[in-house]
Structures are given as C-alpha cells and as structure tokens.
XYZ file of N, CA and C in Angstrom:
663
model
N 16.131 -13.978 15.469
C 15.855 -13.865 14.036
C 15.881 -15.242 13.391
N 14.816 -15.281 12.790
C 15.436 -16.618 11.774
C 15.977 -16.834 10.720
N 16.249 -18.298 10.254
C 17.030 -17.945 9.260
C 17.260 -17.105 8.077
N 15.901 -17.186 7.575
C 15.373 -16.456 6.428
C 15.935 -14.909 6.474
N 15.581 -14.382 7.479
C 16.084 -12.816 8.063
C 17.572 -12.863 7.774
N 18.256 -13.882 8.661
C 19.397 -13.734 8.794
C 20.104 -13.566 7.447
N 19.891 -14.268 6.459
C 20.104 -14.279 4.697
C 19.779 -12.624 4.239
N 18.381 -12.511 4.732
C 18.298 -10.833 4.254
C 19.449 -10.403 4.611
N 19.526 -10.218 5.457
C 20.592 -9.145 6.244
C 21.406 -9.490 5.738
N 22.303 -10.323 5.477
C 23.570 -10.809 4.979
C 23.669 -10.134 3.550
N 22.489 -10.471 3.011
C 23.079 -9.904 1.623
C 22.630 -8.189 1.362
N 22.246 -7.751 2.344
C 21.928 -6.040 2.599
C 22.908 -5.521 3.220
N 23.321 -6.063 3.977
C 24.485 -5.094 4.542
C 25.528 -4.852 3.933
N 26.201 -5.097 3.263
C 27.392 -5.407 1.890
C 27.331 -3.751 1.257
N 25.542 -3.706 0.816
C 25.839 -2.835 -0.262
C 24.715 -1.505 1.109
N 25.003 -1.398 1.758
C 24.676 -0.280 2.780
C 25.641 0.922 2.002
N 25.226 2.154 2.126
C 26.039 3.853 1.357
C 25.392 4.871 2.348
N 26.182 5.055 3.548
C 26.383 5.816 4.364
C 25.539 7.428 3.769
N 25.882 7.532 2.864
C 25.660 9.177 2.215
C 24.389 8.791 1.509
N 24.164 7.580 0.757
C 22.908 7.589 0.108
C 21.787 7.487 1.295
N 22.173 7.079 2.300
C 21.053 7.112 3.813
C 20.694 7.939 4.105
N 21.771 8.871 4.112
C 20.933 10.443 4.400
C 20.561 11.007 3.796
N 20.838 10.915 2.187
C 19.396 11.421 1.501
C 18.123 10.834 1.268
N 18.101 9.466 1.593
C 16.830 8.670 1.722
C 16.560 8.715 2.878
N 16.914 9.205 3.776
C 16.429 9.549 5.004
C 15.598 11.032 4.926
N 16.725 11.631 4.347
C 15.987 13.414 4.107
C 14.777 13.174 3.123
N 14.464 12.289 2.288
C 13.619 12.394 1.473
C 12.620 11.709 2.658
N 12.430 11.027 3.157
C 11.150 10.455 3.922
C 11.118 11.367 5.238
N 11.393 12.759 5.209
C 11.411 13.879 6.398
C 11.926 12.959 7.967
N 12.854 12.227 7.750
C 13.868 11.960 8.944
C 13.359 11.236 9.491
N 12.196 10.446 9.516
C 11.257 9.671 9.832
C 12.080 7.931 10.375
N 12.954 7.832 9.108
C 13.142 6.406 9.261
C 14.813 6.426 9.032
N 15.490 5.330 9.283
C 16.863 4.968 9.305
C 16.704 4.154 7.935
N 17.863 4.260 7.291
C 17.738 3.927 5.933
C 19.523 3.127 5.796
N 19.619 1.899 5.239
C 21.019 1.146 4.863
C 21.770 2.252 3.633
N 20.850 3.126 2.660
C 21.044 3.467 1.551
C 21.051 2.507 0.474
N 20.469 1.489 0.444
C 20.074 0.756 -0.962
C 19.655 1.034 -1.734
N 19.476 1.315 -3.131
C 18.343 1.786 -3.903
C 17.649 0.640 -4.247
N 16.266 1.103 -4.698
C 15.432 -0.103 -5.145
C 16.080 -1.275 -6.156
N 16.522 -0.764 -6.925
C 17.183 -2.015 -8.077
C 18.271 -3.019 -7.471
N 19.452 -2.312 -6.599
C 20.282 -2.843 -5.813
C 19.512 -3.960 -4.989
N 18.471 -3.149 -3.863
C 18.290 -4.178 -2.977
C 17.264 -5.064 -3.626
N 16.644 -5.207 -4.748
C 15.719 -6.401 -5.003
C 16.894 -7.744 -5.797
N 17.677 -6.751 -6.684
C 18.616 -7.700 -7.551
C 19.584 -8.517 -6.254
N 19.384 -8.207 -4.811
C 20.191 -8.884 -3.696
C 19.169 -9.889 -2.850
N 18.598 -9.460 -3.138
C 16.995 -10.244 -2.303
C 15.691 -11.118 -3.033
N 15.903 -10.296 -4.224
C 14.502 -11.459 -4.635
C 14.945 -13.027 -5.122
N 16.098 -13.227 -5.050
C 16.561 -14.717 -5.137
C 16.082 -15.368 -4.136
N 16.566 -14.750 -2.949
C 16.362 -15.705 -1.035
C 14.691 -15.276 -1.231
N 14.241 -14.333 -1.504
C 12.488 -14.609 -1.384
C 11.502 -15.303 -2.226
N 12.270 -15.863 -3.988
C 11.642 -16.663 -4.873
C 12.088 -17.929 -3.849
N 13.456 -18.409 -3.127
C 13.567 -19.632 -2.837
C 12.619 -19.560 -1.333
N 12.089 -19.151 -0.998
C 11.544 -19.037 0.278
C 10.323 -19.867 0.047
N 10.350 -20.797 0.701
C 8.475 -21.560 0.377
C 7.963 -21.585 2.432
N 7.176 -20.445 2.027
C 6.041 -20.740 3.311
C 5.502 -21.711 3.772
N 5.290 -22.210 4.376
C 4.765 -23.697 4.888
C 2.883 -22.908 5.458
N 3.035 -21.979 5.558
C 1.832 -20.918 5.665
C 1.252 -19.895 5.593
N 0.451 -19.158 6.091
C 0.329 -17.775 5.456
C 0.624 -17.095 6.887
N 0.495 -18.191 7.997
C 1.503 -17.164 9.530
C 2.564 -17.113 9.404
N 3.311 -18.451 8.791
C 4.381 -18.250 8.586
C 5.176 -17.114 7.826
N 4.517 -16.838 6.269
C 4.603 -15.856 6.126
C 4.490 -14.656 6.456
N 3.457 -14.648 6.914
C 3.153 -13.193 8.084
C 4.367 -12.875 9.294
N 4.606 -14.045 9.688
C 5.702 -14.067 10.511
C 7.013 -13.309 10.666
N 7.783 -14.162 9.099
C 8.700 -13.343 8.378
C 8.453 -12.338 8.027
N 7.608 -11.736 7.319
C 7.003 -10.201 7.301
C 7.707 -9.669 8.430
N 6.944 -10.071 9.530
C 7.042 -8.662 10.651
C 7.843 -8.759 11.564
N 8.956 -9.881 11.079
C 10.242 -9.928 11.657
C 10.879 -9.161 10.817
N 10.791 -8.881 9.515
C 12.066 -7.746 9.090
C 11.301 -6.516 9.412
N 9.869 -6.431 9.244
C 9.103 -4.949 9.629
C 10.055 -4.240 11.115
N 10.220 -5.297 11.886
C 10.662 -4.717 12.976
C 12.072 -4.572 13.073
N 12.535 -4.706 12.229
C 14.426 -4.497 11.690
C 14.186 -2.949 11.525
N 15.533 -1.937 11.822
C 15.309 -0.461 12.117
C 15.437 0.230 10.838
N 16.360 -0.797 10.104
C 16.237 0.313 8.663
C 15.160 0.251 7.369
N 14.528 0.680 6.735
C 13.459 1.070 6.045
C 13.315 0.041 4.852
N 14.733 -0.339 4.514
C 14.681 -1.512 3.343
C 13.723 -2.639 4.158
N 14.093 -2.600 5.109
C 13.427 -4.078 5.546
C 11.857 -4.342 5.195
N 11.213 -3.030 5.687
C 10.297 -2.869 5.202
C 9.249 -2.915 3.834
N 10.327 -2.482 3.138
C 9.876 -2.802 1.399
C 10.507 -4.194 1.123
N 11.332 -4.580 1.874
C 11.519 -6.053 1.678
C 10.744 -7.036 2.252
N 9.441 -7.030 3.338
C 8.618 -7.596 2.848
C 7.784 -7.314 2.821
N 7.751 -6.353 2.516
C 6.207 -5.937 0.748
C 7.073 -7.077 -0.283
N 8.086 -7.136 -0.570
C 8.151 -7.910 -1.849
C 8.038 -8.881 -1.336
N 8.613 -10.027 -0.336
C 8.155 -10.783 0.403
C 6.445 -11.202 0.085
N 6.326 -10.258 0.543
C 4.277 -11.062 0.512
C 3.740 -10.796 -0.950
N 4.126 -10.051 -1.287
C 3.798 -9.717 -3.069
C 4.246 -10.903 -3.756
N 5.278 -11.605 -3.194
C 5.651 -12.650 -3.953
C 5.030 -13.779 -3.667
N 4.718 -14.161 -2.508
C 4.129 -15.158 -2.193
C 2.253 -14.923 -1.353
N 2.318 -14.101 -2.457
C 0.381 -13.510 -2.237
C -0.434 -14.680 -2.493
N 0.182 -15.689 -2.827
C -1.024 -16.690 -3.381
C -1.223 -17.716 -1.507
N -0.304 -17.853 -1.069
C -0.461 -18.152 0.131
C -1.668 -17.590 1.104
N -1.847 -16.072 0.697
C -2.619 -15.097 1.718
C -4.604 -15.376 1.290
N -4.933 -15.232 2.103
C -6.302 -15.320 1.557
C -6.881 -14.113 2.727
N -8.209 -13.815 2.668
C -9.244 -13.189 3.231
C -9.054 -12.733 4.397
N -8.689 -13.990 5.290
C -8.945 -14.031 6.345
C -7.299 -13.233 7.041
N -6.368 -13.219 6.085
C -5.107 -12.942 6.984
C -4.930 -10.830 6.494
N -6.021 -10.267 6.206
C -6.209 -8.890 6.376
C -5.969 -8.171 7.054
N -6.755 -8.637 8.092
C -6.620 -8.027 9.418
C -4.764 -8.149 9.948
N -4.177 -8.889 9.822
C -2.950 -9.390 10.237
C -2.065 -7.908 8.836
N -2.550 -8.310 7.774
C -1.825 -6.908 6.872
C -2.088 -5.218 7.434
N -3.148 -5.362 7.776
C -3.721 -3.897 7.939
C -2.812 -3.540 9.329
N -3.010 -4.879 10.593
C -1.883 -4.152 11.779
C -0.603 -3.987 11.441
N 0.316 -4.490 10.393
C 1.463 -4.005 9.696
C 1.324 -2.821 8.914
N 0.473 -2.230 8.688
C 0.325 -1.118 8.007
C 0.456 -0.165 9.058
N -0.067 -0.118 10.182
C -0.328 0.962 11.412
C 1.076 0.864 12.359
N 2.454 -0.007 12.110
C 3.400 0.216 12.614
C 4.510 0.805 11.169
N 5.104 2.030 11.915
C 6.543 2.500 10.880
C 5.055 2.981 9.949
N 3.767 4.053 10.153
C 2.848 4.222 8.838
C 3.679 5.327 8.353
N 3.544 5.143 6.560
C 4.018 6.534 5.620
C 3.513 6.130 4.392
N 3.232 6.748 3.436
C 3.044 6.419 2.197
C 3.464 5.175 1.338
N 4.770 4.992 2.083
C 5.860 4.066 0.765
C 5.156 2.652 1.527
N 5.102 2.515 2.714
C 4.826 1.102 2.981
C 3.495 0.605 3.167
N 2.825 1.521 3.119
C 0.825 1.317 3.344
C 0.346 1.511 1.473
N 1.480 1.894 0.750
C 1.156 1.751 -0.538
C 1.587 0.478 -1.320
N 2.539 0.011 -0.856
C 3.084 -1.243 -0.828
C 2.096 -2.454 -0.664
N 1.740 -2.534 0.528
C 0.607 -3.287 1.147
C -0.940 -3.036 0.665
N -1.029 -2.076 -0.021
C -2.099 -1.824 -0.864
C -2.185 -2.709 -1.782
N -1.237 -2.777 -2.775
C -1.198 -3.771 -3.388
C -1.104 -5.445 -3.257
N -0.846 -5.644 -2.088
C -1.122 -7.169 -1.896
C -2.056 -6.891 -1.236
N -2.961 -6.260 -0.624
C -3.515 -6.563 -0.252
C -5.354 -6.504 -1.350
N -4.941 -5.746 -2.262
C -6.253 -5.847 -3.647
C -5.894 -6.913 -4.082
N -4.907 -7.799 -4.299
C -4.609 -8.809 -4.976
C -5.310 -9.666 -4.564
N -5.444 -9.435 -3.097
C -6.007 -10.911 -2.343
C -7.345 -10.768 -2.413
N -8.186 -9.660 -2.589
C -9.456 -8.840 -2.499
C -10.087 -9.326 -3.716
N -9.318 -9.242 -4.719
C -9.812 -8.878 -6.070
C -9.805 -10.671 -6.055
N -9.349 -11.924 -5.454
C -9.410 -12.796 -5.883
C -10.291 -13.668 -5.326
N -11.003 -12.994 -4.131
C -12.348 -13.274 -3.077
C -12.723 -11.542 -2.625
N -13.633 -11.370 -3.664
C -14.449 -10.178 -3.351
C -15.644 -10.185 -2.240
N -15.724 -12.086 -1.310
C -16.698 -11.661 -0.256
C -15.709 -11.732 0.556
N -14.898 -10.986 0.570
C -13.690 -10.972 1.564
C -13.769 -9.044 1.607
N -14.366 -8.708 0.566
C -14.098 -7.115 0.715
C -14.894 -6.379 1.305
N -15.877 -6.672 2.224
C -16.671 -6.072 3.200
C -15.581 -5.499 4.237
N -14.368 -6.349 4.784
C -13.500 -5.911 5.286
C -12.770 -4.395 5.025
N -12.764 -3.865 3.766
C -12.613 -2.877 3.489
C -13.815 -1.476 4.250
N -15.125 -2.273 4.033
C -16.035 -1.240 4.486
C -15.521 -0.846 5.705
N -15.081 -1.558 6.376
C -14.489 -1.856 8.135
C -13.770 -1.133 8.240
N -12.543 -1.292 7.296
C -11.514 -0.175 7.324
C -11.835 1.389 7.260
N -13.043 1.774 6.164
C -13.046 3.193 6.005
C -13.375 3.460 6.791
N -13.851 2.840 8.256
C -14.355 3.602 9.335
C -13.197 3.892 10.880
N -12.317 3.242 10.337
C -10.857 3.207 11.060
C -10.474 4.773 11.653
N -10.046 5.030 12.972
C -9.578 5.578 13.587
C -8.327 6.350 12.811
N -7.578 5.521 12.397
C -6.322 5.654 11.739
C -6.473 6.079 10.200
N -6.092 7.240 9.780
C -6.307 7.988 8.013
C -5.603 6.617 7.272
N -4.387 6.381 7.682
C -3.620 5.141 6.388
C -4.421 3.990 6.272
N -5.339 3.626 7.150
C -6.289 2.272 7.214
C -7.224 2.948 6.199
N -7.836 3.996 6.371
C -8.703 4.520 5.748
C -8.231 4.600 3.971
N -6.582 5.454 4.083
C -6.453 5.225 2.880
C -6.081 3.805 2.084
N -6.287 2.912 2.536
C -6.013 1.460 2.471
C -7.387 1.216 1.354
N -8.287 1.263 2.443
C -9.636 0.952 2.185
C -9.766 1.780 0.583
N -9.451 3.177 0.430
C -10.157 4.009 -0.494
C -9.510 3.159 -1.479
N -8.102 2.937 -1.443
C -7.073 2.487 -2.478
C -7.367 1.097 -3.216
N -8.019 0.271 -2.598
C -7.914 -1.123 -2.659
C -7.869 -2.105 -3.832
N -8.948 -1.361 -4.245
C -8.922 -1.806 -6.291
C -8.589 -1.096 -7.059
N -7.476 -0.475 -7.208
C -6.039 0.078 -8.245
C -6.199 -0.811 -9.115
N -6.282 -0.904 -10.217
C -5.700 -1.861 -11.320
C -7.355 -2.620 -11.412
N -7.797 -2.627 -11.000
C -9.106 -3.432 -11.180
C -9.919 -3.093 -12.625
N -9.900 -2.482 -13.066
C -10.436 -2.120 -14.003
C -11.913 -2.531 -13.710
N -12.826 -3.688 -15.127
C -13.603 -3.685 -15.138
C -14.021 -4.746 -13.603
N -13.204 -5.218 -13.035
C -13.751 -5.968 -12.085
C -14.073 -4.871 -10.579
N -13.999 -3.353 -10.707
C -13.963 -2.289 -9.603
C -15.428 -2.508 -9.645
N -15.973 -2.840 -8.325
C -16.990 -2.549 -7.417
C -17.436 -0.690 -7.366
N -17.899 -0.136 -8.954
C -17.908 1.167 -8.909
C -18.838 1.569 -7.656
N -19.992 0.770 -7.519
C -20.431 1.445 -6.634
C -19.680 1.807 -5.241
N -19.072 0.813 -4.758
C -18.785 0.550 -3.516
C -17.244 2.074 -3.599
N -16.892 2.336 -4.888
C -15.764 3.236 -5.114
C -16.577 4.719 -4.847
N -17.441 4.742 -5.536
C -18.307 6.001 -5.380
C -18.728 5.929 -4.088
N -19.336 5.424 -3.315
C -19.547 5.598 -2.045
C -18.584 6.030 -1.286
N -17.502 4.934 -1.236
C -16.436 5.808 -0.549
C -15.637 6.924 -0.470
N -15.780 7.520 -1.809
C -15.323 8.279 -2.097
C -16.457 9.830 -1.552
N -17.475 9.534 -1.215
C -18.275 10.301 -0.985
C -18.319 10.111 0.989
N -17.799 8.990 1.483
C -17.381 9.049 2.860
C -16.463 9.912 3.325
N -15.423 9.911 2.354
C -14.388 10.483 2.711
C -14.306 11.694 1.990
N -14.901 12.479 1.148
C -14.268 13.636 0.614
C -14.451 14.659 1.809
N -15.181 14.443 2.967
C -15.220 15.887 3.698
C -14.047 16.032 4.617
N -13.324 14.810 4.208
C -11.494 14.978 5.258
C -10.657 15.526 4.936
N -9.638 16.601 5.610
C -8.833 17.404 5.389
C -7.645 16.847 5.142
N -7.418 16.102 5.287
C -5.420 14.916 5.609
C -5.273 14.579 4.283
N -3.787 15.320 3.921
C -3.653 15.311 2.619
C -3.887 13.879 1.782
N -3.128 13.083 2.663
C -2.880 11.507 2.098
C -3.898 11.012 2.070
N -5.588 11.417 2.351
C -6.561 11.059 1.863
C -7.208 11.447 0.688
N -7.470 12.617 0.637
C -7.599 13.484 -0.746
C -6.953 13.354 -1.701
N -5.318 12.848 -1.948
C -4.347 12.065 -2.952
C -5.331 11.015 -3.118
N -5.608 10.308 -2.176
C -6.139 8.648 -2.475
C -7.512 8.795 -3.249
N -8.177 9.723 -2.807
C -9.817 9.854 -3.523
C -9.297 9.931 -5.073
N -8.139 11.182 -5.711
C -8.261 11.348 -6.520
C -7.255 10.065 -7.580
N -6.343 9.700 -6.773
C -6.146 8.631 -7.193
C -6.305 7.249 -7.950
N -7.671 7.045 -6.833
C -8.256 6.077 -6.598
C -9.156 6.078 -8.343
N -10.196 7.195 -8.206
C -10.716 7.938 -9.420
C -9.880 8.079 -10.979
N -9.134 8.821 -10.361
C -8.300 8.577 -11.733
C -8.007 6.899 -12.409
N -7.770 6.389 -11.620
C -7.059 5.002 -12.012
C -8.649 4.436 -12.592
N -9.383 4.610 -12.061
C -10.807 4.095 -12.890
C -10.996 4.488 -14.150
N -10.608 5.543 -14.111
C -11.145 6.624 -15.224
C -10.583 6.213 -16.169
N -8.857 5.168 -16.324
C -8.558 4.904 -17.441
C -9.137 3.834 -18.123
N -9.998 2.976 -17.531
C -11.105 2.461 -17.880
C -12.331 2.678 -18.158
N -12.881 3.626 -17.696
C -14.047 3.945 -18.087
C -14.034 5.651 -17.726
N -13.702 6.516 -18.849
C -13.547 7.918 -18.470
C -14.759 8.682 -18.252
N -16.011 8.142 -19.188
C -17.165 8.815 -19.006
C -17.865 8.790 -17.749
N -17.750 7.337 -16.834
C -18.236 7.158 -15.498
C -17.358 8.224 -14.776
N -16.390 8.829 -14.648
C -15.586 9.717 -13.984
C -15.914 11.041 -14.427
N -15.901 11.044 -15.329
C -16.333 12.833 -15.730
C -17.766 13.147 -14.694
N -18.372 11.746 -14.971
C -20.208 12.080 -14.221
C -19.845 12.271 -13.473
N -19.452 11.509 -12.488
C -18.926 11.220 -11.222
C -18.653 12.497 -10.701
N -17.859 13.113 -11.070
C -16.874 14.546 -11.013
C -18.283 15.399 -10.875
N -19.100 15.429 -11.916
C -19.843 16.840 -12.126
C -20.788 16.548 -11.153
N -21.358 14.909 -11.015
C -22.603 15.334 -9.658
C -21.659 15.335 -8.144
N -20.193 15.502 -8.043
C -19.914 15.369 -6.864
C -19.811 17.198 -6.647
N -19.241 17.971 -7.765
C -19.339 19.393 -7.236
C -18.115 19.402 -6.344
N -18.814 20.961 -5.785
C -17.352 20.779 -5.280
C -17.112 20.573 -3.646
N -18.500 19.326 -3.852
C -18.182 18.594 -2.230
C -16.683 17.700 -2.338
N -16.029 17.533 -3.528
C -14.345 16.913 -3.543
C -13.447 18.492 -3.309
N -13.004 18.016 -2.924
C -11.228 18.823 -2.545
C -10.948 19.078 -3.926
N -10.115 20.326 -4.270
C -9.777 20.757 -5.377
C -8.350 19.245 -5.790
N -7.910 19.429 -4.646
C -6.754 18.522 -5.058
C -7.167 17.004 -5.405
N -8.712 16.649 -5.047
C -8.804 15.269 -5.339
C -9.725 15.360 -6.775
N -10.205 16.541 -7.148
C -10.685 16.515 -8.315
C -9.703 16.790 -9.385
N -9.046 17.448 -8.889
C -7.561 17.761 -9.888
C -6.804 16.209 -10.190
N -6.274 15.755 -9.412
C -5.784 13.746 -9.566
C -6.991 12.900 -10.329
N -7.888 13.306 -10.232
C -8.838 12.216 -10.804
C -9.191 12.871 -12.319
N -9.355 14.174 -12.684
C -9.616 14.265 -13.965
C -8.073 14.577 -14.672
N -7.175 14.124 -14.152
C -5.802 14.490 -15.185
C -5.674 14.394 -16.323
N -6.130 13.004 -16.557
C -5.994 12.217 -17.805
C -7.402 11.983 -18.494
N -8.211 13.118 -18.117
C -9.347 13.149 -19.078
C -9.815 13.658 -20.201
C-alpha cells in the first residue's frame, strides 16, 4: 500500500461501528463488507488527506484509485470516487477506458453512479472524447451500458439531445431494471431543462419505453 492509502486507513478505522456495518451491509443485499461510516463521518475524515494529495498524474491517480478499490470494505470505494472527483481536472479523454474497468470490479449502483459523474465531467469538457460512450452502449456488461445512458446528468443545454434520444431508443427494449431507471433518469434530468423536448420525446416513443422508464422521466412534468 502506499502512503496515501495508508493515511486513508488510518483515519477510517477509528470511526469503524460494528452494528452500523450490518445495516449498510443489509442495505446493499450483503453484497459488500462495510467499516460502518456514514457519508458525513467518512468525508469530514478524508477529504483533508485527498484536497492535500497532488497527483504527479492521471496514472498516478488512477493508481491510488484502485488501490483503495481493492481494499474489502465499501468506504474505500466511495473514497475514491471522491478521490477522482476531486482531482478530475488531472483526468482527460483518454484515461476512460481505465474508469470504465473500475466500474466492472465490486459493480452496484452506488459506485458506477459515482463514476458517472467524473466521468461526464471529463466528457462534458472534451466532447470529441464522447464517441467513447457510443462504445460503451454496446458493452457486454448492463453497468457500462448504464454508464454510457447516464453520462450527461447535469448537462443541461450542453446535452448532445440527439445522441440522448438515440440511446435511449438502443436501449429501451432491455429488461434489467438498472437500465430502465437510467433511460428514465437520464430523460427526466433533461426535461428540467427543456420539458417540451421530453413530453415529444415521450409521445413519439409510445410505449416502445418501459412503463417504469416513462414513469422517471415524466415525474416532474
């Protein structure tokens, strides 16, 4: 481990709660080993050692990443999502591929949603970097896929509608829940920008969308 790790750990293990583990364990269906930190605890212990952390690169960073990824309990994991969230300006285009194979080890919602977000950050700041996404929706793996659908959250007017509507029309004939969340998701979050493009959207898609992904996308209409 290096040093950097070794500091995580130091200041995580302290506030570990035996009993809060097993309900953050029971809440992620037994899936993962958990210290019992809650979110506020473990960032107010960690985001000091990760503001003082200066990358010398973006492997380097990647590095540290997937040295705590491979630590057994689950904080580690959202610890570096904040990790690379913090130091996203390091990451560019080309180190995707390197995010997306961290997404496909320990996959669940909390940490491929995590990485969603750094990884539009980096998208949204070199959009000829987002063909890579097309790549993804054709992925073997549903969480790559829902990667891809997810990617421009927050984008507002800078969302590539077309490229959103398309995909969204790749993927509505899939059954896996955590895709159908993401279509309608994905939709919705547009929609608070532009609601009338979503209503259309909605009525010429019919009901080739999943009830549940048309239900998430017109919530707030």
């Amino acid at each position: 481990m290096t040093p950097f790790q070794n500091h995580i750990r130091s200041a995580m293990q302290p506030l570990a709660n035996a009993s809060a583990a097993i309900a953050m364990r029971a809440y992620q269906r037994d899936q993962f080993e958990f210290l019992g930190v809650a979110a506020p605890a473990r960032r107010a212990a960690t985001m000091p050692l990760i503001k003082a952390f200066k990358p010398a690169s973006a492997q380097e960073l990647i590095a540290e990443a997937q040295g705590l990824w491979n630590l057994a309990q689950r904080e580690y994991q959202y610890i570096a999502v904040d990790l690379l969230a913090r130091h996203v300006k390091v990451l560019s285009g080309t180190d995707i591929p390197a995010l997306l194979n961290l997404a496909l080890q320990k996959s669940w919602w909390d940490s491929v949603d995590g990485l969603v977000k750094v990884m539009g950050t980096i998208l949204k700041a070199d959009k000829t970097q987002q063909s890579q996404m097309d790549a993804a929706l054709l992925h073997p793996d549903f969480w790559i896929r829902r990667i891809a659908m997810l990617h421009q959250l927050g984008w507002k007017g800078d969302t590539d509608v077309i490229r959103l509507q398309n995909y969204t029309r790749q993927l509505a004939p899939e059954s896996e829940f955590f895709i159908r969340k993401a279509i309608g998701w994905a939709l919705r979050e547009y929609a608070w920008h532009d609601p009338g493009a979503i209503r259309a959207f909605l009525l010429d898609m019919g009901d080739q969308l999943s009830p549940l992904s048309r239900r998430e996308a017109a919530k707030h209409l």
